[in-house]
Amino acid sequence: MESVNPPGMARRAALTVVLWAGFWLLGLAVAGALLWVPVAEARYTGSMGLAGIMAALGAVTVLWALRPRGWFSRQNNDAKPLSREEFPELFKLLDQVATRAHTAAPRKVYLSGEATAFIGMERRWLGLKREPVVGIGLPLFAFLDREELASVLAHEYGHQTGGDLSLGPWVYRTRRSIALAVDSLEDSAFFLDVPFQLYGRFFLRMSGTVSRQQELAADALAASVCGPRPTAEALRKVHALAPLWGAYFAHELVPLFEQRVRVPMLEGFRRFVAEERRRRDVEEGLREVLERPPSPWDSHPPLEERLRGLGRGGDSGAATPSLPLSGSLELLGGEQAAEEAWFERAVSEGLVALRWEELPEKVLVPDLQKQWAGSAIDPSRMSLRDLPGLLKEGGALWQRIRPPGIELLSPEGQRQRVRQLLVGWLGSALVHRGFTPELRPGAYLRMTCDDVSVEPQAIVERLATGALTEEQYLEACEVLESASQQRAAAAG
């Protein structure tokens, strides 16, 4: 098999190492130039003036900013790797792909929560020994079939056989050192951070070129081992679904984890993908990721370039793959076993397991009641018709209900915060009137009472912007109260 790294890659890698050394030479040169000022003053004038003192302080500042931080610290990875005994089918696939790629499969395999895979070096014995480890994101088992997942593994092995794991730590540490130096010098006098910012941009551009070439070389190995079609399909699927998974994880799962609650993650993701009308914050976050243009500093080439390298160019559209997503979850014993494996390794404390349908009753409603019970605007003691007046109070209402402490919000920030709170207030008021909350991953909260359905977020937004007049809202209140009274009568 041909080397996955063409000769030009070796030259670029050597250039990256030269740039690594150049960063430290730049730092020492700047510090040396600053130290020369007080030395020259003392030598030629016999004393040290204010300029010499300031230059000496600048040199000390630069040297302090350049100090190595974390380079030789011990690596702490408390995550529990997957075991061969527990997941024999997965390790069988890992071994098969490694054999086809003419390399050795890493002994340690980690299960992550991200829609990506990685390979790296884990240091042992105070860094004297390093061994490769591989990580596979739980979403990939749902996104990809067995051959597509095998191509992802082959891609990671390509980094191992191409020598990327030796160069990677140098690049990472240099990027980190430049960032820390710029951060330390940003507020210093005499613009000491400027040379390092300029050099940092140059380094990122050059090292980004190396990283992108490494990715293309690893793609080529994956295609030679597993075929161009599975490799290209894996790239397309991950490109389409990874941003959705990231938004789902951040906006839906993390808030639940913070409340010590867990739900079926992959089931929720299917609902999230199928949701036709997602919340504005979710859509804006997705749009920001999807519409970001390629940058010369990117570590990965654009999808189109990677597909062309595989001879599969043309249609690189990010159409969402059809549901349901089942992929290769059998490698982890099925969907439930896969999620259990992730929770066991990712969460240090126990979480309460709930179904998505249980969240309104067991999480949302108690939170709403706790938030507003006994407050100055307790919705159980107020009318739905009070909402327009509360909105008009704006900042004055915030001063009535805000938590004690220093006020940090601007007047506009106070108004926005009041609107957010009143969405919850209206939801709580409707709960007290017999409405049932409905939570759908990615969607706005919906309140229903028989055949009447309403979204508190939409009501508050439209009322605040004037899209819904106060008269129209009061008419809607009659419908809501009528539905509430009919349900109460039916229940009684």
XYZ file of C-alpha atoms in Angstrom:
492
model
C 0.000 0.000 0.000
C 1.246 3.456 -0.838
C 1.969 5.920 1.908
C -1.033 8.002 2.857
C 1.216 11.042 3.001
C 2.670 12.394 -0.236
C 6.204 13.880 -0.181
C 4.768 17.415 0.002
C 3.155 16.531 3.306
C 6.516 15.808 4.894
C 7.755 19.224 3.804
C 4.667 20.924 5.213
C 5.050 19.018 8.473
C 8.671 20.129 8.677
C 7.514 23.703 8.049
C 5.088 23.421 10.955
C 7.923 22.372 13.264
C 10.018 25.294 12.011
C 7.103 27.621 12.740
C 6.835 26.122 16.211
C 10.465 27.011 16.855
C 9.899 30.412 15.233
C 7.276 31.314 17.811
C 9.725 30.855 20.659
C 12.483 32.654 18.782
C 10.105 35.574 18.199
C 9.281 35.701 21.898
C 12.922 35.617 22.928
C 13.798 38.234 20.300
C 11.100 40.610 21.589
C 12.184 40.068 25.188
C 15.845 40.477 24.226
C 15.174 43.717 22.358
C 13.325 45.115 25.365
C 16.113 44.068 27.753
C 18.689 45.754 25.515
C 17.143 49.167 26.239
C 18.029 49.330 29.973
C 21.410 47.699 29.315
C 22.223 50.286 26.640
C 21.074 53.146 28.897
C 23.233 51.957 31.761
C 26.220 51.445 29.490
C 26.127 54.714 27.576
C 24.582 57.141 30.074
C 25.618 55.547 33.334
C 22.041 55.348 34.656
C 18.683 53.851 33.849
C 15.820 56.168 32.958
C 12.082 55.690 32.801
C 12.291 54.195 29.291
C 14.740 51.552 30.488
C 12.594 50.658 33.460
C 9.468 50.347 31.296
C 11.333 48.243 28.714
C 12.649 45.930 31.427
C 9.135 45.494 32.801
C 7.932 44.784 29.269
C 10.587 42.087 28.833
C 9.588 40.435 32.098
C 5.932 40.587 30.997
C 6.739 38.905 27.678
C 8.836 36.175 29.303
C 6.096 35.518 31.854
C 3.491 35.286 29.109
C 5.664 32.792 27.228
C 6.170 30.442 30.153
C 5.188 26.842 29.273
C 1.825 25.985 30.799
C 0.584 22.421 30.900
C 3.244 21.054 28.569
C 4.529 18.485 31.013
C 1.489 18.054 33.205
C 0.084 14.632 33.672
C -2.837 13.723 31.461
C -5.969 13.078 33.484
C -8.512 10.969 31.662
C -10.963 9.502 34.116
C -13.321 8.271 31.418
C -13.828 4.543 31.407
C -12.962 2.990 28.046
C -15.138 0.408 26.347
C -14.072 -3.163 27.020
C -13.569 -5.941 24.504
C -15.540 -8.334 26.717
C -18.560 -6.036 26.897
C -18.647 -5.058 23.202
C -17.063 -7.888 21.189
C -18.743 -6.936 17.897
C -17.323 -3.413 17.999
C -13.810 -4.620 18.734
C -14.110 -7.214 15.992
C -14.834 -4.387 13.537
C -11.945 -2.318 14.933
C -9.574 -5.241 14.430
C -10.842 -5.955 10.908
C -10.401 -2.366 9.776
C -6.938 -2.177 11.377
C -5.873 -5.325 9.528
C -7.113 -3.934 6.218
C -5.299 -0.664 6.935
C -2.063 -2.504 7.852
C -1.884 -1.045 11.337
C -2.618 -2.071 14.920
C -5.950 -1.272 16.539
C -5.645 0.923 19.638
C -6.224 -0.992 22.839
C -8.330 1.771 24.388
C -11.617 2.857 22.836
C -13.711 5.676 24.281
C -17.381 6.448 23.683
C -18.018 10.186 23.396
C -21.205 12.208 23.127
C -20.148 14.179 20.061
C -20.950 13.445 16.428
C -17.340 12.796 15.531
C -14.475 10.360 15.975
C -10.898 11.001 17.025
C -7.564 9.286 17.469
C -4.833 10.536 19.732
C -2.001 9.623 22.018
C -2.456 8.980 25.722
C 0.633 9.608 27.794
C 1.699 7.183 30.499
C 4.601 6.947 32.894
C 5.061 10.736 33.160
C 4.936 11.060 29.398
C 7.738 8.571 28.743
C 5.365 6.201 26.994
C 2.516 7.046 24.686
C -0.123 4.753 23.276
C -2.805 5.488 20.670
C -6.439 5.697 21.736
C -9.532 6.073 19.590
C -12.859 7.695 20.421
C -16.170 7.187 18.637
C -19.183 9.399 19.156
C -22.425 7.708 20.145
C -24.317 9.580 17.363
C -22.115 7.957 14.717
C -23.493 4.538 15.633
C -26.961 5.901 14.862
C -25.982 7.864 11.745
C -23.806 5.326 9.928
C -24.169 1.734 8.829
C -21.379 -0.731 9.514
C -19.346 -0.045 6.359
C -19.697 3.715 6.756
C -18.554 3.492 10.365
C -15.664 1.293 9.232
C -14.607 4.058 6.827
C -14.566 6.540 9.717
C -12.345 4.187 11.697
C -10.080 3.728 8.679
C -9.843 7.510 8.383
C -8.665 7.728 11.994
C -6.179 4.919 11.422
C -4.920 6.961 8.467
C -3.816 9.649 10.911
C -1.977 6.963 12.863
C -0.164 5.437 9.869
C 0.568 8.872 8.395
C 2.494 10.020 11.456
C -0.020 12.751 12.264
C -0.188 11.743 15.920
C 3.444 12.743 16.395
C 2.999 16.176 14.828
C -0.430 16.925 16.264
C 0.685 17.623 19.860
C 3.291 20.111 18.600
C 0.664 22.004 16.633
C -1.823 21.942 19.510
C 0.682 23.099 22.117
C 1.984 25.894 19.901
C -1.543 27.127 19.143
C -2.308 27.046 22.850
C 0.923 28.878 23.736
C 0.223 31.610 21.173
C -3.345 32.015 22.448
C -2.206 32.204 26.078
C 0.561 34.672 25.225
C -1.824 36.951 23.325
C -4.352 36.732 26.156
C -1.709 37.613 28.773
C -0.309 40.523 26.757
C -3.600 41.910 25.429
C -3.968 44.549 28.142
C -0.274 45.373 28.398
C 1.249 48.700 27.450
C 3.064 49.349 24.159
C 0.993 46.787 22.200
C 3.225 43.853 23.177
C 0.587 41.407 21.941
C 0.678 42.643 18.318
C 3.707 40.595 17.119
C 2.234 37.444 18.612
C -1.194 38.081 17.088
C 0.373 38.514 13.647
C 2.531 35.438 14.060
C -0.432 33.494 15.426
C -2.485 34.224 12.314
C 0.400 33.149 10.096
C 0.918 29.961 12.131
C -2.761 29.070 12.076
C -2.894 29.536 8.321
C 0.162 27.366 7.704
C -0.718 24.664 10.233
C -4.289 24.677 8.903
C -2.912 23.831 5.466
C -1.016 20.890 6.956
C -4.093 19.708 8.854
C -6.280 19.839 5.743
C -3.752 17.835 3.758
C -3.668 15.271 6.551
C -7.449 14.969 6.405
C -7.417 14.399 2.652
C -4.695 11.780 3.002
C -6.701 9.997 5.717
C -9.787 10.115 3.452
C -7.743 8.453 0.701
C -6.737 5.634 3.043
C -10.353 5.165 4.159
C -11.453 4.926 0.528
C -8.745 2.382 -0.282
C -9.747 0.245 2.703
C -13.541 0.540 2.660
C -14.323 1.926 -0.782
C -15.119 5.446 -2.016
C -18.905 5.056 -1.722
C -19.119 4.261 2.048
C -16.459 6.862 2.759
C -18.330 9.551 0.828
C -21.687 8.588 2.349
C -20.222 8.793 5.840
C -18.888 12.273 5.105
C -22.258 13.413 3.736
C -24.238 12.039 6.664
C -21.958 13.478 9.326
C -21.891 16.820 7.513
C -25.696 16.901 7.490
C -26.419 15.542 10.959
C -23.526 16.681 13.166
C -24.730 20.325 13.399
C -28.237 19.093 14.261
C -26.850 16.800 16.953
C -24.741 19.614 18.399
C -27.764 21.916 18.622
C -29.934 19.155 20.074
C -27.337 18.214 22.677
C -26.690 21.804 23.784
C -30.289 23.077 23.778
C -32.251 19.996 24.831
C -30.055 17.494 26.679
C -27.630 19.658 28.664
C -30.417 21.609 30.472
C -31.965 18.269 31.469
C -28.627 16.886 32.669
C -28.223 20.000 34.805
C -31.526 19.095 36.456
C -30.245 15.535 37.020
C -32.659 14.095 34.452
C -31.959 11.806 31.512
C -34.175 10.892 28.589
C -33.831 8.534 25.593
C -31.292 10.585 23.644
C -31.539 9.052 20.195
C -35.334 8.908 20.299
C -35.363 12.588 21.178
C -32.953 13.346 18.356
C -35.258 11.693 15.831
C -38.063 13.947 17.058
C -35.755 16.952 16.928
C -34.797 16.231 13.304
C -38.430 15.678 12.317
C -39.628 18.895 14.012
C -40.883 21.274 11.333
C -40.871 24.454 13.414
C -37.943 24.734 15.784
C -37.363 27.460 18.327
C -35.680 30.635 17.149
C -32.593 30.174 19.344
C -32.084 26.689 17.927
C -32.508 27.817 14.322
C -30.207 30.795 14.748
C -27.487 28.588 16.211
C -27.856 26.099 13.368
C -27.823 28.848 10.752
C -24.632 30.295 12.210
C -22.889 26.914 11.908
C -24.243 25.983 8.484
C -23.667 29.367 6.861
C -20.148 29.919 8.152
C -17.883 30.278 5.098
C -14.700 28.196 4.795
C -11.640 29.788 6.366
C -7.944 29.319 5.571
C -7.538 28.564 9.270
C -9.906 25.568 9.186
C -8.375 22.226 10.175
C -10.699 20.283 7.815
C -11.304 20.876 4.093
C -14.821 21.732 2.882
C -17.085 18.774 2.148
C -16.987 19.435 -1.596
C -13.198 19.221 -1.679
C -13.186 15.987 0.300
C -15.766 14.412 -1.997
C -13.802 15.457 -5.082
C -10.740 13.833 -3.580
C -12.724 10.589 -3.381
C -13.964 10.918 -6.937
C -17.509 11.408 -5.625
C -17.950 15.106 -6.346
C -21.093 16.690 -7.676
C -23.980 16.313 -5.261
C -22.579 17.370 -1.893
C -25.897 18.637 -0.597
C -26.521 18.284 3.118
C -30.005 16.782 2.834
C -30.964 15.144 6.105
C -30.877 11.321 5.857
C -34.242 9.620 6.204
C -35.546 8.546 9.596
C -35.457 6.389 11.631
C -31.731 6.421 12.343
C -30.543 2.996 13.455
C -27.172 2.705 11.716
C -24.843 0.265 13.442
C -26.137 0.407 17.010
C -26.021 -3.406 17.145
C -22.255 -3.045 17.630
C -23.035 -1.686 21.102
C -25.830 -4.149 21.834
C -28.685 -2.008 20.552
C -29.941 1.502 21.170
C -30.754 1.175 24.859
C -27.478 -0.591 25.683
C -25.546 2.047 23.703
C -27.094 4.903 25.665
C -26.547 3.081 28.953
C -22.876 2.672 28.046
C -22.545 6.391 27.382
C -24.330 7.498 30.556
C -22.263 5.090 32.630
C -19.054 6.662 31.325
C -20.042 10.298 30.871
C -22.055 11.063 33.998
C -20.441 10.840 37.414
C -23.700 10.968 39.386
C -26.952 9.146 38.873
C -29.675 10.728 36.767
C -33.397 10.137 36.987
C -34.515 8.330 33.833
C -37.725 9.720 32.321
C -39.567 9.339 29.067
C -40.032 12.456 26.969
C -43.780 12.342 27.672
C -43.082 12.476 31.440
C -41.054 15.680 31.339
C -43.987 18.134 31.490
C -45.563 16.558 34.559
C -42.395 15.679 36.477
C -40.020 18.491 35.499
C -41.666 21.448 33.761
C -44.808 21.913 35.875
C -43.019 21.644 39.250
C -40.396 24.141 38.036
C -43.041 26.631 36.901
C -44.972 26.341 40.134
C -41.835 26.718 42.221
C -40.670 29.744 40.237
C -43.857 31.768 40.615
C -45.538 30.520 43.807
C -45.787 33.356 46.319
C -44.179 35.876 43.975
C -45.454 39.415 43.402
C -47.141 38.214 40.199
C -48.192 34.692 41.226
C -50.186 33.521 38.163
C -52.533 31.446 40.323
C -53.828 34.698 41.848
C -53.938 36.764 38.683
C -55.978 36.803 35.503
C -54.761 35.936 32.029
C -55.931 39.418 31.091
C -53.154 40.929 33.225
C -50.449 39.944 30.735
C -50.582 43.135 28.566
C -50.192 45.322 31.644
C -47.234 43.268 32.880
C -45.552 43.617 29.498
C -46.044 47.374 29.532
C -44.282 47.625 32.904
C -41.068 46.397 31.285
C -38.076 47.451 33.395
C -40.315 48.430 36.323
C -41.618 44.859 36.505
C -38.063 43.563 36.434
C -37.221 45.683 39.470
C -40.176 44.110 41.282
C -39.333 40.487 40.555
C -35.600 40.388 39.927
C -33.345 38.440 42.303
C -31.429 40.448 44.907
C -27.927 41.615 44.048
C -26.111 44.020 41.754
C -28.059 45.025 38.641
C -26.075 44.178 35.504
C -28.736 44.339 32.783
C -29.223 47.350 30.541
C -32.766 48.765 30.175
C -33.190 46.823 26.923
C -31.786 43.719 28.579
C -34.311 44.112 31.378
C -37.175 44.301 28.878
C -35.951 41.187 27.054
C -35.592 39.325 30.335
C -39.122 40.323 31.353
C -40.468 38.926 28.071
C -38.690 35.624 28.677
C -40.060 35.405 32.196
C -43.588 36.220 31.089
C -43.503 33.284 28.676
C -43.074 31.058 31.723
C -45.645 33.097 33.636
C -48.258 32.531 30.931
C -47.407 28.828 30.791
C -47.822 28.553 34.558
C -51.104 30.496 34.433
C -52.464 28.070 31.824
C -51.351 25.057 33.898
C -53.373 26.448 36.810
C -56.354 26.611 34.444
C -56.179 22.989 33.418
C -54.048 23.242 30.279
C -51.592 20.424 29.624
C -48.021 21.313 28.608
C -46.516 19.556 25.620
C -42.752 19.448 25.162
C -41.260 18.514 21.803
C -37.470 18.504 21.347
C -36.457 21.719 19.622
C -39.948 23.216 19.579
C -41.651 25.917 21.609
C -43.709 24.894 24.629
C -47.304 24.196 23.611
C -50.274 24.254 26.001
C -53.403 22.290 25.105
C -56.867 21.952 26.521
C -59.039 19.598 24.491
C -59.066 21.097 20.973
C -57.576 24.456 22.032
C -53.819 24.814 21.593
C -51.553 27.808 22.205
C -47.820 28.605 22.383
C -46.994 31.069 25.204
C -43.809 32.174 23.401
C -45.748 33.219 20.298
C -48.382 35.032 22.358
C -45.844 37.076 24.333
C -43.712 37.896 21.281
C -46.635 38.998 19.140
C -48.149 41.021 21.971
C -44.809 42.723 22.703
C -44.175 43.624 19.054
C -47.716 44.749 18.304
C -48.434 41.905 15.869
C -51.186 40.943 18.318
C -53.223 43.845 19.651
C -54.422 43.993 23.225
C -58.031 43.681 22.056
C -57.208 40.568 20.036
C -55.414 39.087 23.023
C -58.386 39.724 25.305
C -60.620 37.972 22.785
C -58.202 35.025 22.817
C -58.389 35.013 26.629
C -62.128 34.376 26.384
C -61.455 31.284 24.265
C -58.773 30.055 26.691
C -60.935 30.632 29.755
C -63.924 28.970 28.087
C -61.842 25.868 27.315
C -60.596 25.851 30.912
C -64.135 26.087 32.313
C -65.418 23.312 30.029
C -62.633 20.969 31.141
C -63.303 21.818 34.794
C -67.002 21.135 34.320
C -66.278 17.821 32.588
C -63.899 16.805 35.367
C -66.395 17.799 38.065
